[in-house]
CSV table of C-alpha atoms and ligand atoms in Angstrom, one decimal:
chain,number,residue,atom,x,y,z
A,1,UNK,CA,102.3,-0.4,-5.3
A,2,UNK,CA,105.8,-1.4,-3.8
A,3,UNK,CA,108.5,0.8,-4.6
A,4,UNK,CA,112.1,-1.2,-6.6
A,5,UNK,CA,114.8,-1.8,-3.8
A,6,UNK,CA,117.1,-0.5,-6.8
A,7,UNK,CA,116.2,1.8,-9.8
A,8,UNK,CA,118.7,3.1,-12.4
A,9,UNK,CA,117.8,6.4,-14.4
A,10,UNK,CA,119.0,6.7,-17.8
A,11,UNK,CA,122.2,5.9,-15.8
A,12,UNK,CA,125.8,6.9,-17.7
A,13,UNK,CA,129.6,6.0,-16.9
A,14,UNK,CA,132.1,7.6,-18.7
A,15,UNK,CA,135.8,7.2,-18.4
A,16,UNK,CA,138.4,9.5,-19.4
A,17,UNK,CA,141.2,7.1,-20.6
A,18,UNK,CA,144.5,9.1,-22.2
A,19,UNK,CA,142.3,11.7,-23.7
A,20,UNK,CA,139.5,10.0,-25.3
A,21,UNK,CA,136.2,9.7,-24.0
A,22,UNK,CA,135.2,6.0,-23.1
A,23,UNK,CA,131.7,5.9,-22.7
A,24,UNK,CA,130.9,2.6,-20.5
A,25,UNK,CA,126.7,2.9,-19.6
A,26,UNK,CA,125.1,5.1,-22.4
A,27,UNK,CA,121.4,5.7,-20.4
A,28,UNK,CA,121.2,2.2,-18.0
A,29,UNK,CA,117.9,1.8,-16.9
A,30,UNK,CA,117.5,-1.1,-14.2
A,31,UNK,CA,115.1,-2.2,-11.4
A,32,UNK,CA,115.6,-4.6,-8.8
A,33,UNK,CA,112.6,-5.7,-6.9
A,34,UNK,CA,112.4,-7.6,-3.6
A,35,UNK,CA,112.8,-11.6,-2.9
A,36,UNK,CA,114.0,-11.0,-6.3
A,37,UNK,CA,117.5,-13.0,-7.7
A,38,UNK,CA,119.2,-11.5,-11.1
A,39,UNK,CA,121.5,-12.8,-12.9
A,40,UNK,CA,124.3,-9.8,-15.1
A,41,UNK,CA,125.2,-11.9,-17.7
A,42,UNK,CA,127.9,-9.9,-19.8
A,43,UNK,CA,131.4,-10.1,-21.3
A,44,UNK,CA,134.4,-8.7,-20.1
A,45,UNK,CA,135.0,-5.5,-20.2
A,46,UNK,CA,131.4,-4.8,-20.5
A,47,UNK,CA,130.7,-2.5,-17.4
A,48,UNK,CA,129.5,-5.4,-15.0
A,49,UNK,CA,131.8,-4.1,-12.1
A,50,UNK,CA,131.0,-0.7,-13.3
A,51,UNK,CA,127.0,-0.8,-12.9
A,52,UNK,CA,127.4,-2.2,-9.5
A,53,UNK,CA,130.1,0.1,-7.9
A,54,UNK,CA,127.3,2.8,-8.9
A,55,UNK,CA,124.2,1.2,-7.9
A,56,UNK,CA,126.5,0.3,-4.7
A,57,UNK,CA,127.2,4.1,-4.3
A,58,UNK,CA,130.4,3.2,-4.3
A,59,UNK,CA,130.9,5.6,-7.7
A,60,UNK,CA,128.9,8.2,-8.8
A,61,UNK,CA,127.3,8.1,-12.3
A,62,UNK,CA,128.1,10.8,-14.9
A,63,UNK,CA,124.4,11.3,-15.5
A,64,UNK,CA,121.2,9.6,-14.7
A,65,UNK,CA,120.2,8.5,-11.1
A,66,UNK,CA,120.1,5.5,-8.9
A,67,UNK,CA,117.7,5.4,-6.5
A,68,UNK,CA,117.5,3.0,-3.0
A,69,UNK,CA,114.4,2.3,-1.8
A,70,UNK,CA,112.7,5.2,-3.4
A,71,UNK,CA,115.5,7.3,-2.6
A,72,UNK,CA,117.2,9.4,-5.2
A,73,UNK,CA,121.0,9.5,-4.3
A,74,UNK,CA,123.7,11.0,-6.6
A,75,UNK,CA,123.2,14.4,-5.0
A,76,UNK,CA,123.7,13.3,-1.6
A,77,UNK,CA,126.7,14.3,0.6
A,78,UNK,CA,129.1,12.1,0.7
A,79,UNK,CA,128.7,11.2,3.8
A,80,UNK,CA,125.1,10.5,3.5
A,81,UNK,CA,125.6,7.8,0.9
A,82,UNK,CA,127.9,6.3,3.0
A,83,UNK,CA,124.6,5.4,5.7
A,84,UNK,CA,122.4,4.1,3.2
A,85,UNK,CA,125.2,2.1,1.5
A,86,UNK,CA,125.9,0.9,5.0
A,87,UNK,CA,122.5,0.4,6.1
A,88,UNK,CA,120.6,-1.1,2.2
A,89,UNK,CA,123.8,-2.4,1.0
A,90,UNK,CA,125.9,-5.4,1.4
A,91,UNK,CA,128.3,-6.6,-1.5
A,92,UNK,CA,129.7,-10.7,-2.6
A,93,UNK,CA,133.5,-10.1,-4.2
A,94,UNK,CA,135.4,-13.1,-6.1
A,95,UNK,CA,137.2,-13.0,-3.6
A,96,UNK,CA,136.2,-12.9,0.0
A,97,UNK,CA,138.2,-10.6,1.8
A,98,UNK,CA,137.1,-12.0,4.9
A,99,UNK,CA,139.9,-10.2,7.4
A,100,UNK,CA,142.1,-13.5,8.5
A,101,UNK,CA,142.7,-13.4,11.6
A,102,UNK,CA,139.1,-13.6,13.4
A,103,UNK,CA,137.2,-16.3,12.8
A,104,UNK,CA,134.1,-17.2,10.8
A,105,UNK,CA,131.3,-16.0,13.3
A,106,UNK,CA,133.4,-13.2,14.2
A,107,UNK,CA,134.0,-11.5,10.5
A,108,UNK,CA,129.8,-11.6,11.0
A,109,UNK,CA,130.0,-9.7,14.3
A,110,UNK,CA,132.1,-7.3,13.8
A,111,UNK,CA,130.0,-5.3,10.9
A,112,UNK,CA,127.1,-5.8,13.6
A,113,UNK,CA,129.4,-4.3,15.7
A,114,UNK,CA,130.5,-1.5,13.7
A,115,UNK,CA,127.2,-0.3,13.4
A,116,UNK,CA,126.2,-0.1,17.2
A,117,UNK,CA,124.7,-3.5,18.1
A,118,UNK,CA,126.0,-5.2,21.4
A,119,UNK,CA,128.3,-8.7,21.2
A,120,UNK,CA,125.8,-10.8,22.5
A,121,UNK,CA,123.0,-9.7,19.7
A,122,UNK,CA,125.7,-9.6,17.6
A,123,UNK,CA,126.7,-13.0,18.3
A,124,UNK,CA,123.4,-14.8,18.2
A,125,UNK,CA,122.4,-13.3,14.4
A,126,UNK,CA,125.8,-14.7,13.3
A,127,UNK,CA,125.8,-18.0,14.4
A,128,UNK,CA,121.7,-18.1,12.7
A,129,UNK,CA,123.2,-16.9,9.0
A,130,UNK,CA,126.2,-19.3,9.7
A,131,UNK,CA,123.6,-22.4,10.3
A,132,UNK,CA,121.5,-20.7,7.3
A,133,UNK,CA,124.0,-21.1,5.0
A,134,UNK,CA,124.9,-24.1,5.7
A,135,UNK,CA,127.5,-24.2,7.9
A,136,UNK,CA,127.2,-24.9,11.7
A,137,UNK,CA,130.6,-26.0,13.2
A,138,UNK,CA,132.2,-23.8,11.3
A,139,UNK,CA,132.1,-20.5,14.0
A,140,UNK,CA,135.7,-20.2,14.9
A,141,UNK,CA,137.5,-21.6,12.5
A,142,UNK,CA,139.4,-18.6,10.0
A,143,UNK,CA,138.9,-18.0,7.4
A,144,UNK,CA,142.1,-19.4,6.1
A,145,UNK,CA,141.2,-23.2,7.9
A,146,UNK,CA,137.8,-23.0,5.1
A,147,UNK,CA,137.0,-24.5,2.6
A,148,UNK,CA,136.5,-21.9,-1.2
A,149,UNK,CA,133.2,-22.2,-1.0
A,150,UNK,CA,132.8,-22.2,2.9
A,151,UNK,CA,134.5,-19.2,2.7
A,152,UNK,CA,132.5,-17.2,0.0
A,153,UNK,CA,129.2,-18.6,2.3
A,154,UNK,CA,130.8,-16.9,4.9
A,155,UNK,CA,131.3,-13.3,3.3
A,156,UNK,CA,127.6,-13.5,2.1
A,157,UNK,CA,126.6,-14.0,5.7
A,158,UNK,CA,128.5,-11.5,6.3
A,159,UNK,CA,127.6,-9.3,3.4
A,160,UNK,CA,123.8,-8.9,4.9
A,161,UNK,CA,124.8,-9.2,8.3
A,162,UNK,CA,123.2,-6.0,9.2
A,163,UNK,CA,119.8,-7.0,7.1
A,164,UNK,CA,120.8,-4.7,3.9
A,165,UNK,CA,117.4,-5.4,1.5
A,166,UNK,CA,120.0,-5.2,-1.4
A,167,UNK,CA,123.1,-7.6,-2.0
A,168,UNK,CA,125.0,-7.2,-5.3
A,169,UNK,CA,127.8,-9.5,-6.0
A,170,UNK,CA,130.8,-9.4,-8.8
A,171,UNK,CA,131.6,-12.9,-10.0
A,172,UNK,CA,130.9,-15.0,-6.2
A,173,UNK,CA,131.7,-17.7,-7.4
A,174,UNK,CA,134.2,-17.2,-10.6
A,175,UNK,CA,136.8,-18.6,-8.3
A,176,UNK,CA,135.4,-21.9,-7.4
A,177,UNK,CA,134.5,-25.2,-9.3
A,178,UNK,CA,131.1,-25.8,-10.4
A,179,UNK,CA,129.4,-28.1,-7.6
A,180,UNK,CA,130.9,-25.4,-5.2
A,181,UNK,CA,129.8,-23.1,-7.0
A,182,UNK,CA,126.4,-24.6,-7.1
A,183,UNK,CA,126.3,-24.7,-3.6
A,184,UNK,CA,126.7,-21.4,-2.5
A,185,UNK,CA,124.2,-21.0,-5.6
A,186,UNK,CA,121.4,-22.7,-3.4
A,187,UNK,CA,122.4,-21.1,-0.5
A,188,UNK,CA,122.4,-17.3,-1.5
A,189,UNK,CA,119.3,-18.0,-3.1
A,190,UNK,CA,117.4,-19.9,-0.1
A,191,UNK,CA,119.0,-16.8,1.7
A,192,UNK,CA,116.9,-14.2,-1.4
A,193,UNK,CA,113.6,-16.2,-0.5
A,194,UNK,CA,113.4,-16.2,3.0
A,195,UNK,CA,115.1,-12.8,3.2
A,196,UNK,CA,113.1,-10.6,0.9
A,197,UNK,CA,116.1,-9.8,-0.5
A,198,UNK,CA,117.1,-8.3,-3.6
A,199,UNK,CA,120.1,-9.7,-5.7
A,200,UNK,CA,122.2,-8.2,-8.6
A,201,UNK,CA,124.8,-11.2,-9.9
A,202,UNK,CA,127.7,-10.6,-12.2
A,203,UNK,CA,128.4,-14.1,-12.9
A,204,UNK,CA,130.0,-15.9,-16.3
A,205,UNK,CA,128.2,-19.1,-15.2
A,206,UNK,CA,125.5,-19.3,-17.4
A,207,UNK,CA,123.9,-22.6,-15.7
A,208,UNK,CA,123.5,-20.5,-12.8
A,209,UNK,CA,122.4,-17.6,-14.1
A,210,UNK,CA,119.3,-20.3,-15.5
A,211,UNK,CA,118.6,-20.8,-11.8
A,212,UNK,CA,118.1,-16.9,-10.7
A,213,UNK,CA,115.5,-15.0,-11.3
A,214,UNK,CA,116.2,-13.2,-14.1
A,215,UNK,CA,118.4,-12.1,-16.3
A,216,UNK,CA,120.4,-9.4,-18.1
A,217,UNK,CA,122.8,-8.2,-19.8
A,218,UNK,CA,124.8,-5.3,-20.6
A,219,UNK,CA,124.6,-4.1,-24.1
A,220,UNK,CA,126.3,-1.2,-25.8
A,221,UNK,CA,125.9,0.7,-22.0
A,222,UNK,CA,122.4,-0.3,-21.5
A,223,UNK,CA,120.7,-3.4,-20.0
A,224,UNK,CA,118.8,-5.5,-21.7
A,225,UNK,CA,116.4,-8.2,-20.3
A,226,UNK,CA,117.7,-12.0,-21.3
A,227,UNK,CA,115.4,-15.1,-22.1
B,1,ADP,P1,133.4,-5.9,-16.6
B,1,ADP,O1,132.9,-6.2,-15.0
B,1,ADP,O2,132.3,-6.0,-17.3
B,1,ADP,O3,134.6,-6.8,-16.8
B,1,ADP,P2,134.3,-2.9,-16.3
B,1,ADP,O4,133.3,-2.3,-15.6
B,1,ADP,O5,135.3,-3.4,-15.0
B,1,ADP,O6,134.0,-4.1,-17.1
B,1,ADP,O7,134.9,-2.0,-17.3
B,1,ADP,C1,134.0,-1.8,-18.1
B,1,ADP,C2,135.4,-0.8,-19.2
B,1,ADP,O8,135.6,0.5,-18.3
B,1,ADP,C3,136.4,-1.9,-19.7
B,1,ADP,O9,137.3,-1.1,-20.4
B,1,ADP,C4,137.3,-0.6,-18.1
B,1,ADP,O10,138.6,-0.7,-18.4
B,1,ADP,C5,136.7,0.4,-18.5
B,1,ADP,N1,137.5,1.7,-16.8
B,1,ADP,C6,137.0,0.5,-15.7
B,1,ADP,N2,137.3,1.9,-14.2
B,1,ADP,C7,137.7,2.0,-14.9
B,1,ADP,C8,138.2,3.8,-14.3
B,1,ADP,N3,138.3,3.7,-13.3
B,1,ADP,N4,138.9,4.5,-15.2
B,1,ADP,C9,138.7,4.2,-16.6
B,1,ADP,N5,138.2,3.3,-17.1
B,1,ADP,C10,137.8,2.5,-16.1
């Protein structure tokens, strides 16, 4: 049987806050499978960002294990973790963080060129992704010349430019009006099911969460399935 794209096993995360320990994650277990979109819905401060950072190998847990495509990552050296993060994991944040002086196309080309792809291939894949995400004709626009929803779709295209197996998104539509948020989610959903991406999205938007394959929450530091 195939392994989950991402598996968290008994993940713990404690923060030392002014001498007292804040236990944010207390043995969180979670599996995310290819071609699956999962909404993470929990109140502010529940630990959503912490969980995404640990799942994305940006932070190490205080305990437990994080498996990426079946591989245990917690004890790996920083450079090995960075290599896995670059090839296997894409991130989207609430704010797009596109490079303002580069066009939409160039923003999607850059991570591919950093990964060693020739310029022509990077350009061709960037163009495909833009068309796929419903942005034809926006190739040469600078981020400031795009609407908020278009900027987020470019950010999604950039996050998946190197073909990661996992996409992690932290409130990707938190900054958008409901209709625009809906369009961005539709584009994301189409991408997940066309490419086999495994996607975990932290969101406050219950309507959008309802459209995803699964919904989970964080309660007392553990992940629970929601109906
Ligand atoms: P959410 O994304 O659900 O709003 P976070 O993961 O950002 O929650 O934060 C969970 C809790 O952990 C909060 O109480 C926050 O203050 C605390 N926290 C997060 N990061 C740190 C840190 N680097 N140092 C200390 N406390 C932190």
